[in-house]
CSV table of C-alpha atoms in Angstrom, one decimal:
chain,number,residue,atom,x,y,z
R,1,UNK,CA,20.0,-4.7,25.1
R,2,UNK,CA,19.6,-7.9,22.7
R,3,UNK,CA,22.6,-8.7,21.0
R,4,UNK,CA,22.6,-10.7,17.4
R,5,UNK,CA,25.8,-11.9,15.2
R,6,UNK,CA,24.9,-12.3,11.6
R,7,UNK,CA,27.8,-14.0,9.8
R,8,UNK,CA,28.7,-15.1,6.2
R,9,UNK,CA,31.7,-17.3,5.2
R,10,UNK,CA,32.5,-17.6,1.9
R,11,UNK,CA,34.7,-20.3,0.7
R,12,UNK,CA,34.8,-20.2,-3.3
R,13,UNK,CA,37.2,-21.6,-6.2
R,14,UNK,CA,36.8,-19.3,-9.7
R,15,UNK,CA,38.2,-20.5,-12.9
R,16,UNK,CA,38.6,-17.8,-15.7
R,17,UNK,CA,38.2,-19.2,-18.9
R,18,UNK,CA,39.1,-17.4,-21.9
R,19,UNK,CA,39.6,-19.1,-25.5
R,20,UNK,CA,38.5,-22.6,-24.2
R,21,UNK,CA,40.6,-22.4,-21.7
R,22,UNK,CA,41.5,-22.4,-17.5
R,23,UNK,CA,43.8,-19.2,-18.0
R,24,UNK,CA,43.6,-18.3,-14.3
R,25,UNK,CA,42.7,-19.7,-11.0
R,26,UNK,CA,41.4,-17.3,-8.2
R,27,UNK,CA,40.7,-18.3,-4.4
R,28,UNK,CA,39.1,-16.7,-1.8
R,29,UNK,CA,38.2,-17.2,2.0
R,30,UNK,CA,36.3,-14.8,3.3
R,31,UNK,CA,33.9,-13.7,6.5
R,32,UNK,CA,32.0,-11.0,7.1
R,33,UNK,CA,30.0,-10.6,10.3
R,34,UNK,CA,27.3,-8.1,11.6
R,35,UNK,CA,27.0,-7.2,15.1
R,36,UNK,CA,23.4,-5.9,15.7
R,37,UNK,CA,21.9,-4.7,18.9
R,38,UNK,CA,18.7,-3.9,19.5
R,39,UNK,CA,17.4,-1.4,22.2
R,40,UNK,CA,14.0,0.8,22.7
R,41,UNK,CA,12.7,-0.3,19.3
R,42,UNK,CA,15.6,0.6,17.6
R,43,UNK,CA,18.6,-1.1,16.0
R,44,UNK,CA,22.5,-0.5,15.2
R,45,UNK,CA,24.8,-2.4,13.0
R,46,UNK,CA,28.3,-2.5,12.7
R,47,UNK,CA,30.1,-4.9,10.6
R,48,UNK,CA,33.3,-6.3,9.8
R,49,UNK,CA,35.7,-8.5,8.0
R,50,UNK,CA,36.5,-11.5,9.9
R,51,UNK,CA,35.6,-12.2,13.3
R,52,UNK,CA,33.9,-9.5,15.4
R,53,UNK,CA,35.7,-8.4,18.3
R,54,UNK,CA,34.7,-5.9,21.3
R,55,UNK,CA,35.1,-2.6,19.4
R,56,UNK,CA,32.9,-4.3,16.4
R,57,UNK,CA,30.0,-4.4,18.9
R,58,UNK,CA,30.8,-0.9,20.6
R,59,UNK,CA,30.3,0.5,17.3
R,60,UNK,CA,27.0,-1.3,17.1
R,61,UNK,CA,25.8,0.3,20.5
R,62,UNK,CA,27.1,3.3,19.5
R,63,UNK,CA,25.1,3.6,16.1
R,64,UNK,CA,21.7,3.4,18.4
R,65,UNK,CA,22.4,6.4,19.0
R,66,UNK,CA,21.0,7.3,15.2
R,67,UNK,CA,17.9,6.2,16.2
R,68,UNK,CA,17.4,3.6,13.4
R,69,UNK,CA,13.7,2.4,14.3
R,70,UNK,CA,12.9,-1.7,14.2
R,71,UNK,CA,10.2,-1.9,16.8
R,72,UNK,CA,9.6,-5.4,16.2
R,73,UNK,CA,11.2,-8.3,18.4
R,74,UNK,CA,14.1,-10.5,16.8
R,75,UNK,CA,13.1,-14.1,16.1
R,76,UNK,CA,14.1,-16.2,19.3
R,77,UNK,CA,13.9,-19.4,20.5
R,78,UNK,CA,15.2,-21.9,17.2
R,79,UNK,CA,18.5,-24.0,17.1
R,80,UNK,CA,18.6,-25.4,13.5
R,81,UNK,CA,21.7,-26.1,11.6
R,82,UNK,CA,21.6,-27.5,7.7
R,83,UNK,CA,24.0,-28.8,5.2
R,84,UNK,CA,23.9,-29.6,1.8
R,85,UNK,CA,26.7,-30.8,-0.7
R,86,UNK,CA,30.3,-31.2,0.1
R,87,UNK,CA,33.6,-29.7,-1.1
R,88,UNK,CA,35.6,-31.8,-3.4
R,89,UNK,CA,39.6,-31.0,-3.8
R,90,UNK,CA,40.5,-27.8,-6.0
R,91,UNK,CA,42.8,-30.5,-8.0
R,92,UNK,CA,39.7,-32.4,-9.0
R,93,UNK,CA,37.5,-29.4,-9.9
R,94,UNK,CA,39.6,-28.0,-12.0
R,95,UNK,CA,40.7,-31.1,-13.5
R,96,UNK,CA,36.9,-31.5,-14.6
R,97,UNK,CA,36.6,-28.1,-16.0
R,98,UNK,CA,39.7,-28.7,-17.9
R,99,UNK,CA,38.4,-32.0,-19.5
R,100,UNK,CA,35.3,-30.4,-20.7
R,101,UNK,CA,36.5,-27.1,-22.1
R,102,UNK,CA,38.8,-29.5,-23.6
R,103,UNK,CA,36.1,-31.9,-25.3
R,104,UNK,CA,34.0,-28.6,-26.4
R,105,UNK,CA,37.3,-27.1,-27.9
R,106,UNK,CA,38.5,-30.0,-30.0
R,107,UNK,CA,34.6,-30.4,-31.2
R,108,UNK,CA,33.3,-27.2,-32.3
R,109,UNK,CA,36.8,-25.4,-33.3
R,110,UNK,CA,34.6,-22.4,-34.0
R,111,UNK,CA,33.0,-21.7,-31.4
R,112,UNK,CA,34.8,-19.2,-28.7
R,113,UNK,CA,34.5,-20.1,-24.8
R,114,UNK,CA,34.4,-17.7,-22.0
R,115,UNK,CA,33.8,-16.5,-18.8
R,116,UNK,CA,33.7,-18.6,-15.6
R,117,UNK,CA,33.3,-21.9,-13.7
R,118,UNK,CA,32.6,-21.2,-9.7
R,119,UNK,CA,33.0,-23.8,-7.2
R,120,UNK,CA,31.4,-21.9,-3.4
R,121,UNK,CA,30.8,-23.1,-0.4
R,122,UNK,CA,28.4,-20.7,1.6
R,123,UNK,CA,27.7,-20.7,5.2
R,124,UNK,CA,25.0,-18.1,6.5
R,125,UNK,CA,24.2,-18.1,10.1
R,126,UNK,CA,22.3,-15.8,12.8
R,127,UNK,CA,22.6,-15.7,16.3
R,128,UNK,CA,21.2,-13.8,19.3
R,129,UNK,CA,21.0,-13.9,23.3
R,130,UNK,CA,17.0,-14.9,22.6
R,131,UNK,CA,17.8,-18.4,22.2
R,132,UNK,CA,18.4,-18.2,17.8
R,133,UNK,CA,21.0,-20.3,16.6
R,134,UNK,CA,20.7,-20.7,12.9
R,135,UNK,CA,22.8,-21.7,10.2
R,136,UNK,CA,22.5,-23.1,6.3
R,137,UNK,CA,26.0,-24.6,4.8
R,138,UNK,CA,25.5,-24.8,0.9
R,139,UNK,CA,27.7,-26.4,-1.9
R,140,UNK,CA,26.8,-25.0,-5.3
R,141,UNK,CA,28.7,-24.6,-8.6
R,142,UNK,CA,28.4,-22.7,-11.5
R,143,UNK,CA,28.8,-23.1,-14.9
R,144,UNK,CA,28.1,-20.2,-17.4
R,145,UNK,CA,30.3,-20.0,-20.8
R,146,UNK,CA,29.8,-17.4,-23.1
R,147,UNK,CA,29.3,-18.4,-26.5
R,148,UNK,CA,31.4,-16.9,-29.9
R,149,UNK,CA,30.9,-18.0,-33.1
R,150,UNK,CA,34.8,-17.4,-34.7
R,151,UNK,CA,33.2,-15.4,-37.9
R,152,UNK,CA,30.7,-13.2,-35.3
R,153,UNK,CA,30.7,-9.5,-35.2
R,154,UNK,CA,28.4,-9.6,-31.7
R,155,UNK,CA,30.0,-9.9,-28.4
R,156,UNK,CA,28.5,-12.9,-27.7
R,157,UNK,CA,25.6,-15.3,-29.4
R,158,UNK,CA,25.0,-17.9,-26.8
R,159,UNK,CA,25.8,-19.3,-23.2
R,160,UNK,CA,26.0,-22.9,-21.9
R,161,UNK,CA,24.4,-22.6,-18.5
R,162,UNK,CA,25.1,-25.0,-15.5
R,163,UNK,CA,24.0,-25.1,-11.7
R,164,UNK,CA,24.4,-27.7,-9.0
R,165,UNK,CA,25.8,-29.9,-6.7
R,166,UNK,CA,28.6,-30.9,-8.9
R,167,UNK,CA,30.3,-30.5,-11.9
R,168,UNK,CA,28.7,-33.2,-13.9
R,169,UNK,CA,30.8,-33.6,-16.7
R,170,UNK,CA,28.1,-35.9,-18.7
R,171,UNK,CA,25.4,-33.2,-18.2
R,172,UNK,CA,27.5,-30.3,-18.9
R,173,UNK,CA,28.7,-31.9,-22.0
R,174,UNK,CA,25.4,-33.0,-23.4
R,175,UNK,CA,23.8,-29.3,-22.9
R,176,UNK,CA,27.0,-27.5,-24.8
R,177,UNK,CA,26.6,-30.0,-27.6
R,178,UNK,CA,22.9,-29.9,-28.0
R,179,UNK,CA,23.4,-25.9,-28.1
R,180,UNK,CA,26.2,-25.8,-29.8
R,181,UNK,CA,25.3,-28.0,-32.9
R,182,UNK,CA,21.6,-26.1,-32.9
R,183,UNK,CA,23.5,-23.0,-33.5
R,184,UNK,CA,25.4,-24.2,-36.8
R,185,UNK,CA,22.0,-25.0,-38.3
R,186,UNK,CA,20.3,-21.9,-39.1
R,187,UNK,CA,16.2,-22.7,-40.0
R,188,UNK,CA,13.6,-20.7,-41.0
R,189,UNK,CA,11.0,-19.5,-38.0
R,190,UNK,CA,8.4,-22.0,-37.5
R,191,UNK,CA,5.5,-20.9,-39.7
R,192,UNK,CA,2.5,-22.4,-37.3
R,193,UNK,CA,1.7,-21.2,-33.8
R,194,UNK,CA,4.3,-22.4,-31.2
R,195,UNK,CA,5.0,-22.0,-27.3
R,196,UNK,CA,8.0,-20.5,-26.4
R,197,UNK,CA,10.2,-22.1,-23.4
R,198,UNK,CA,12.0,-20.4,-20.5
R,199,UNK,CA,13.9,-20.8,-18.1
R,200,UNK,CA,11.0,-20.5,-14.6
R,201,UNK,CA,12.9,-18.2,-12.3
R,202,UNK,CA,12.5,-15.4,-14.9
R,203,UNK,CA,8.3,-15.9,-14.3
R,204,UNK,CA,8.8,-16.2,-10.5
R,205,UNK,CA,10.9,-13.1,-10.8
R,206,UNK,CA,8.3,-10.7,-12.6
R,207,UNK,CA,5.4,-12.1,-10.4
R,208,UNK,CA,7.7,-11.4,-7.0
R,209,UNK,CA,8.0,-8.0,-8.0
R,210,UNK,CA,4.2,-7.4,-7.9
R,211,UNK,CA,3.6,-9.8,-5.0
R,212,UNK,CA,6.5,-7.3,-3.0
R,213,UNK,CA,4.2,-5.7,-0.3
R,214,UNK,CA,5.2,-2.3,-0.3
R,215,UNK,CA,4.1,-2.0,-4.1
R,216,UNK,CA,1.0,-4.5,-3.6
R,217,UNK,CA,-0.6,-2.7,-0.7
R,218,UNK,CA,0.2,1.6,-2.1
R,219,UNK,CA,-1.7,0.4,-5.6
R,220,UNK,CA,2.1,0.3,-7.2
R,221,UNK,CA,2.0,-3.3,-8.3
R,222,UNK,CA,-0.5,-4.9,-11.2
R,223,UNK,CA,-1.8,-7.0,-8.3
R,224,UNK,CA,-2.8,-4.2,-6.3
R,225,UNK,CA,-6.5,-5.4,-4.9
R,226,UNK,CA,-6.7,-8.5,-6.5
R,227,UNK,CA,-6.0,-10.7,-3.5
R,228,UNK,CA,-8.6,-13.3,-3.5
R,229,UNK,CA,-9.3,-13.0,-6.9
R,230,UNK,CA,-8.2,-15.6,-9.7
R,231,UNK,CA,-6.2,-13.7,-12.5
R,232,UNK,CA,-4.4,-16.4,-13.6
R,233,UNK,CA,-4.3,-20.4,-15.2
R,234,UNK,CA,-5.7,-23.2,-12.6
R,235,UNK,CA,-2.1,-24.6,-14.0
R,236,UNK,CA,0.0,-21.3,-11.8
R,237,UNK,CA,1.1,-22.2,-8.1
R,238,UNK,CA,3.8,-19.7,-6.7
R,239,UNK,CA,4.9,-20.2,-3.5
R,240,UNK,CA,8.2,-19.4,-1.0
R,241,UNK,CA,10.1,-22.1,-0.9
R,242,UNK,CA,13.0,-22.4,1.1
R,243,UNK,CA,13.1,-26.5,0.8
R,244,UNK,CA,12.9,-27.6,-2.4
R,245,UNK,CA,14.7,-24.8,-3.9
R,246,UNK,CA,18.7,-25.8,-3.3
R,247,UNK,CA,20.0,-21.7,-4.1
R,248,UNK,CA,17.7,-20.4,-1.1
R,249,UNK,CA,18.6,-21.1,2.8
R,250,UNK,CA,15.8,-21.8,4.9
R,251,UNK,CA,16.0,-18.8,6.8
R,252,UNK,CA,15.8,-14.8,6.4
R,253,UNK,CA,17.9,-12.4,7.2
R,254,UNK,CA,15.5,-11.6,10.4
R,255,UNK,CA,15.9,-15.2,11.3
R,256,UNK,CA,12.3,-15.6,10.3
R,257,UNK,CA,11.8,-19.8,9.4
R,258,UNK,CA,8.4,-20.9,7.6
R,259,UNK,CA,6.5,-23.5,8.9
R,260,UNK,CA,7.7,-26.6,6.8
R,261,UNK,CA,9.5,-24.1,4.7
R,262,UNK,CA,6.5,-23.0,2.4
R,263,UNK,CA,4.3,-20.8,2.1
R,264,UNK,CA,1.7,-20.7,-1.3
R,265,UNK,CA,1.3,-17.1,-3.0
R,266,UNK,CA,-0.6,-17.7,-5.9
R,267,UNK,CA,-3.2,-20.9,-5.6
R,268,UNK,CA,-4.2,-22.2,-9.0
R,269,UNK,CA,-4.2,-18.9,-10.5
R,270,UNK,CA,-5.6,-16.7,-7.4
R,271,UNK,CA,-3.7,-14.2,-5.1
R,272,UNK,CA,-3.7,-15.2,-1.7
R,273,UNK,CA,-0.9,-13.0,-0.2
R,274,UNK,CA,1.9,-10.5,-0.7
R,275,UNK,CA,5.7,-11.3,0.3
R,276,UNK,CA,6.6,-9.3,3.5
R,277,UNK,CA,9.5,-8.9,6.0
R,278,UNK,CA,8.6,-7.9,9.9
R,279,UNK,CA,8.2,-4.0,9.0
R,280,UNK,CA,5.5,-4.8,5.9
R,281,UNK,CA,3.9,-7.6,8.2
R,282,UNK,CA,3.5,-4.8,11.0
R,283,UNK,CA,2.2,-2.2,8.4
R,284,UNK,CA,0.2,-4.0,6.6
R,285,UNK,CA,-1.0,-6.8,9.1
R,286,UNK,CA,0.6,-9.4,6.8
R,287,UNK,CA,2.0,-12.6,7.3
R,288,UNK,CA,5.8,-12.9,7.6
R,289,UNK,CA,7.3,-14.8,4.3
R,290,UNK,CA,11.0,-15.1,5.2
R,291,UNK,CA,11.7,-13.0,2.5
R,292,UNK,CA,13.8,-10.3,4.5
R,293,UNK,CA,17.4,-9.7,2.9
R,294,UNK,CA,20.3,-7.4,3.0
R,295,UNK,CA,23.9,-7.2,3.4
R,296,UNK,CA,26.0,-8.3,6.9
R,297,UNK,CA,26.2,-4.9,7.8
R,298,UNK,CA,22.5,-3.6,6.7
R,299,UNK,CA,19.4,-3.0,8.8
R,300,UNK,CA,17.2,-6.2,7.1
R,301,UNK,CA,14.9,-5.1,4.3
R,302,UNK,CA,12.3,-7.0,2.0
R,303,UNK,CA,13.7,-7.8,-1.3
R,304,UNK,CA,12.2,-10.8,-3.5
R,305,UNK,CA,15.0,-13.4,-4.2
R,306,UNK,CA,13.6,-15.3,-7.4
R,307,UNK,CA,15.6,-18.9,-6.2
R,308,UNK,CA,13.6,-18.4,-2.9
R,309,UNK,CA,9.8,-18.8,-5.2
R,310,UNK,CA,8.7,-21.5,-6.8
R,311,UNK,CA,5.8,-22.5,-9.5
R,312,UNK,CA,4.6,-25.6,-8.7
R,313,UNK,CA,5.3,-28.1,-11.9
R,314,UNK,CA,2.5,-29.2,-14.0
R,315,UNK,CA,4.6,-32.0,-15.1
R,316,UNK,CA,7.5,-33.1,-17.1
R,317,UNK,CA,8.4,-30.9,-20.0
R,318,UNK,CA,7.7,-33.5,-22.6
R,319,UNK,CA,4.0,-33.5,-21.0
R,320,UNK,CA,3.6,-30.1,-20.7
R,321,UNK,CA,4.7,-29.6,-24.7
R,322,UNK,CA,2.2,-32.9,-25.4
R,323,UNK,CA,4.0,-33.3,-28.9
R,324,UNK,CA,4.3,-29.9,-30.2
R,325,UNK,CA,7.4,-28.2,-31.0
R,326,UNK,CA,8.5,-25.1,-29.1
R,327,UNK,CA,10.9,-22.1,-29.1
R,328,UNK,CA,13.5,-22.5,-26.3
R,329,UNK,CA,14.9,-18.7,-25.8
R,330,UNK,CA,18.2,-18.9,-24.7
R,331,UNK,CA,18.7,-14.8,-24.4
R,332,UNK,CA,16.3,-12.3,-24.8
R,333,UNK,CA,17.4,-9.0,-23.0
R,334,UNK,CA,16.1,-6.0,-23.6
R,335,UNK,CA,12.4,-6.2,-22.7
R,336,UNK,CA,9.8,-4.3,-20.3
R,337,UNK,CA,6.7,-4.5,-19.3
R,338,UNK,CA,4.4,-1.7,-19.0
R,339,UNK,CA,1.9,-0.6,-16.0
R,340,UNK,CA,-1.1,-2.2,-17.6
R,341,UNK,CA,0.9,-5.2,-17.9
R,342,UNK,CA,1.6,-5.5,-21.5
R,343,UNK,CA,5.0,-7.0,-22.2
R,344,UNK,CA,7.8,-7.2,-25.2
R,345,UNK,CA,11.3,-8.2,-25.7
R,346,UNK,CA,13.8,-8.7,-28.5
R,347,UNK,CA,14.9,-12.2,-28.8
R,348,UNK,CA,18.4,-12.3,-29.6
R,349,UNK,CA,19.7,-16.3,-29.7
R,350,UNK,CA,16.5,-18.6,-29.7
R,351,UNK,CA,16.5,-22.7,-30.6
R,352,UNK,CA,13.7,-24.9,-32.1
R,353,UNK,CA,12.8,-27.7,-29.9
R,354,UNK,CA,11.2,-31.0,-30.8
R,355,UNK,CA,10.9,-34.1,-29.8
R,356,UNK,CA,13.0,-33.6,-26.4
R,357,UNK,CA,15.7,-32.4,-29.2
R,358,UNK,CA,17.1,-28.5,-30.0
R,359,UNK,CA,17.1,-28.8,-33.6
R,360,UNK,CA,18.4,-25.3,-35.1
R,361,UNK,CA,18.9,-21.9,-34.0
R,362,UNK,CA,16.3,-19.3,-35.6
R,363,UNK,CA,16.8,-15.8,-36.9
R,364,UNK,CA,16.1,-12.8,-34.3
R,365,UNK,CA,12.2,-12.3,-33.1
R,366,UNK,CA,10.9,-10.0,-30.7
R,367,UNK,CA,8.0,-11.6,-28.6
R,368,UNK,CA,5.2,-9.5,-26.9
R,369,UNK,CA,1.7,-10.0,-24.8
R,370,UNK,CA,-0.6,-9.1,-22.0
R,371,UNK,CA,0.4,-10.9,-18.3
R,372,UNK,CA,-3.1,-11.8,-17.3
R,373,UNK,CA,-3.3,-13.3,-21.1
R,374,UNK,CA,0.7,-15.2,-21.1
R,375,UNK,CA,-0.3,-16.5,-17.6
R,376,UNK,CA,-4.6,-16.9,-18.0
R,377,UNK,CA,-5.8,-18.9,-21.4
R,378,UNK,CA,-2.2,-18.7,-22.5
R,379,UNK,CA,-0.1,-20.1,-19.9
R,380,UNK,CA,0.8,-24.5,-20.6
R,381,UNK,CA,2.5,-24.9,-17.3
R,382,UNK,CA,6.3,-25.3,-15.6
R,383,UNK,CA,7.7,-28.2,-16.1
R,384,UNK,CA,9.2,-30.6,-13.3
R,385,UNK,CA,12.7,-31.2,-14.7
R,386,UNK,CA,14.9,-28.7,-16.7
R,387,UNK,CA,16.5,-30.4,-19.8
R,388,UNK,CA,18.1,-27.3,-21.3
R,389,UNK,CA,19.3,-25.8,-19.0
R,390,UNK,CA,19.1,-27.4,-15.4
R,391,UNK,CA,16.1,-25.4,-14.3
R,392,UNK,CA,12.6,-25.7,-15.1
R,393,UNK,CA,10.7,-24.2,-17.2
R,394,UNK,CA,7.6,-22.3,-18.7
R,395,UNK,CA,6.0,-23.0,-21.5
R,396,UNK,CA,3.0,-20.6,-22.9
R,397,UNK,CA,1.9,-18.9,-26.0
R,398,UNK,CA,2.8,-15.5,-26.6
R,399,UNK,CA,2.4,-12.7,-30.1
R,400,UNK,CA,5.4,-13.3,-32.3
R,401,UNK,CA,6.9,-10.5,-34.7
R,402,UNK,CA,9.8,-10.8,-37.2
């Protein structure tokens, strides 16, 4: 019997905000850990709050006894440990907050605030009796503040969006105003043909889902039986990325690890391979992607995590946009995209950008097109740097309405 700990401590600092304002402070310290065993080809998982102790695993053996098949071997034989950021004092990080929720307040008095500011310190690791010792300590905080207008009838009509290493206060400060002072200057849609900006991780998103091999390989995915074939721009590279990208640890929940942490999907617009954990890689004779998730007490399963993909950048925003102006959408829910791969969403809250500027907020749109056209003769690249809103982003042409 092979034995394997899977833990996940959880070290996190939430501000409320409501009104501008820090109205409440909530803390939390937290482990959970899964005890897994593994025995003729099967698994069983018990899990806990805290540290496991003896009757934790017990109940792990015991629950072999439902027969849960995983006939494929754990990952063995890796000792790895990474670390990235670094917990500042709760007095500091809230003292931050405060000072720019303060600064946005006492400039734009009609704007509303809301929602929260997370400080979290994550440590994953994953261990077994075959010589796996893994573990990925991350540092990350998160800004997003719904936005009001004081004479609104909507719920919201904006958000000021921040992730990183730290609260910068300069950054955060400089994306509220630029949004906020695009908003109070209502303009006319543009009346030429423009690209529309957004943010990337919504593209690596949609082209996950079809790359996921359970739908790619039983004709459920637009990509069915197009590997090898180039569907898309020269300018689109999509690839697992577990180094680059700072919201993805380096290792699955299988303890699978990528050789230099990468793995290319899409090559300048062809399909080379599908994303698959060790089942789909058995089934299908696929190469393992580290792409296996799942909760501490869950039998591992392949789900595509968007901040684990990335398109590789065709250069810096300003590049990519080579003068022209472009529609940044800021929120655009609503939309679908049909089997033949035809897509359309209402736009809700959408800024004119020009000149590396957001100059005014534009009345509601819905946008529509084809995939193989928005990402084929259509598609201008993802940028390098994200100057909106911390991540990068696409920029293509698309059918506009309204």
């Amino acid at each position: 019997m092979i034995k394997e700990l899977y833990q996940i401590r959880t070290k996190e600092l939430t501000l409320n905000v409501t009104d501008g304002e820090v109205d409440s402070v909530r803390k939390k310290n937290l482990t959970k850990s899964g005890c897994r065993v593994y025995e003729n080809g099967c698994i069983g998982i018990a899990g806990t709050l805290g540290e496991p102790t003896q009757e934790t695993w017990t109940k792990a053996e015991e629950t072999l006894q439902m027969e849960i098949p995983y006939p494929y071997e754990p990952s063995k034989n890796h000792c790895e440990h990474r670390r990235s950021g670094s917990w500042i004092p709760d007095s500091e990080f809230i003292a931050k907050a405060e000072r720019i929720l303060k600064v946005l307040k006492e400039e734009f008095p009609e704007f509303i605030l809301s929602n929260k500011i997370i400080a979290q310190e994550e440590t994953i690791s994953l261990k077994n009796d075959l010589g796996l010792d893994l573990s990925d300590k991350r540092y990350i905080v998160q800004l997003v503040l719904i936005v009001k207008h004081e004479a609104s009838a909507n719920v919201y009509d904006s958000a000021i969006a921040y992730y990183g290493r730290e609260l910068d206060e300069k950054e955060i400060l400089d994306r509220g105003r630029a949004i906020l002072r695009a908003h109070l200057n209502p303009i006319p849609m543009p009346t030429q043909r423009v690209p529309v900006i957004f943010t990337a991780d919504t593209l690596a998103g949609i082209l996950g889902d079809y790359l996921h091999a359970q739908k790619l390989k039983k004709n459920a995915s637009l990509l069915s039986g197009k590997e090898g074939q180039k569907v898309f721009s020269d300018k689109l590279t999509l690839s697992v990325d577990l180094h680059e990208n700072e919201y993805a640890i380096f290792f699955d929940a299988e303890g699978t690890v990528l050789p230099d942490d990468r793995l290319t999907l899409i090559d300048r617009g062809v399909v080379v391979r599908g994303i698959a954990d060790k089942l789909c890689a058995d089934e299908f004779g696929m190469e393992l992607t580290a792409c296996a998730q799942g909760g501490y007490d869950d039998v591992p399963s392949l789900e595509v995590n968007p901040f684990s993909l990335t398109i590789e950048p065709a250069g810096t925003l300003k590049e990519i946009l080579n003068g022209r102006d472009a529609i940044y959408l800021c929120m655009a829910d609503g939309g679908d995209i049909t089997p033949a791969g035809d897509y359309a969403t209402p736009v809700q809250t959408a800024y004119l950008y020009r000149d590396g500027e957001l100059v005014g907020k534009l009345p509601e749109f819905n946008i529509r097109g084809n995939i193989f056209e928005l990402l084929g003769e259509d598609y201008l690249g993802t940028s390098s740097d994200g100057p909106l809103d911390g991540f990068k982003l696409t920029a293509l042409y698309c059918h506009i309405d309204g």
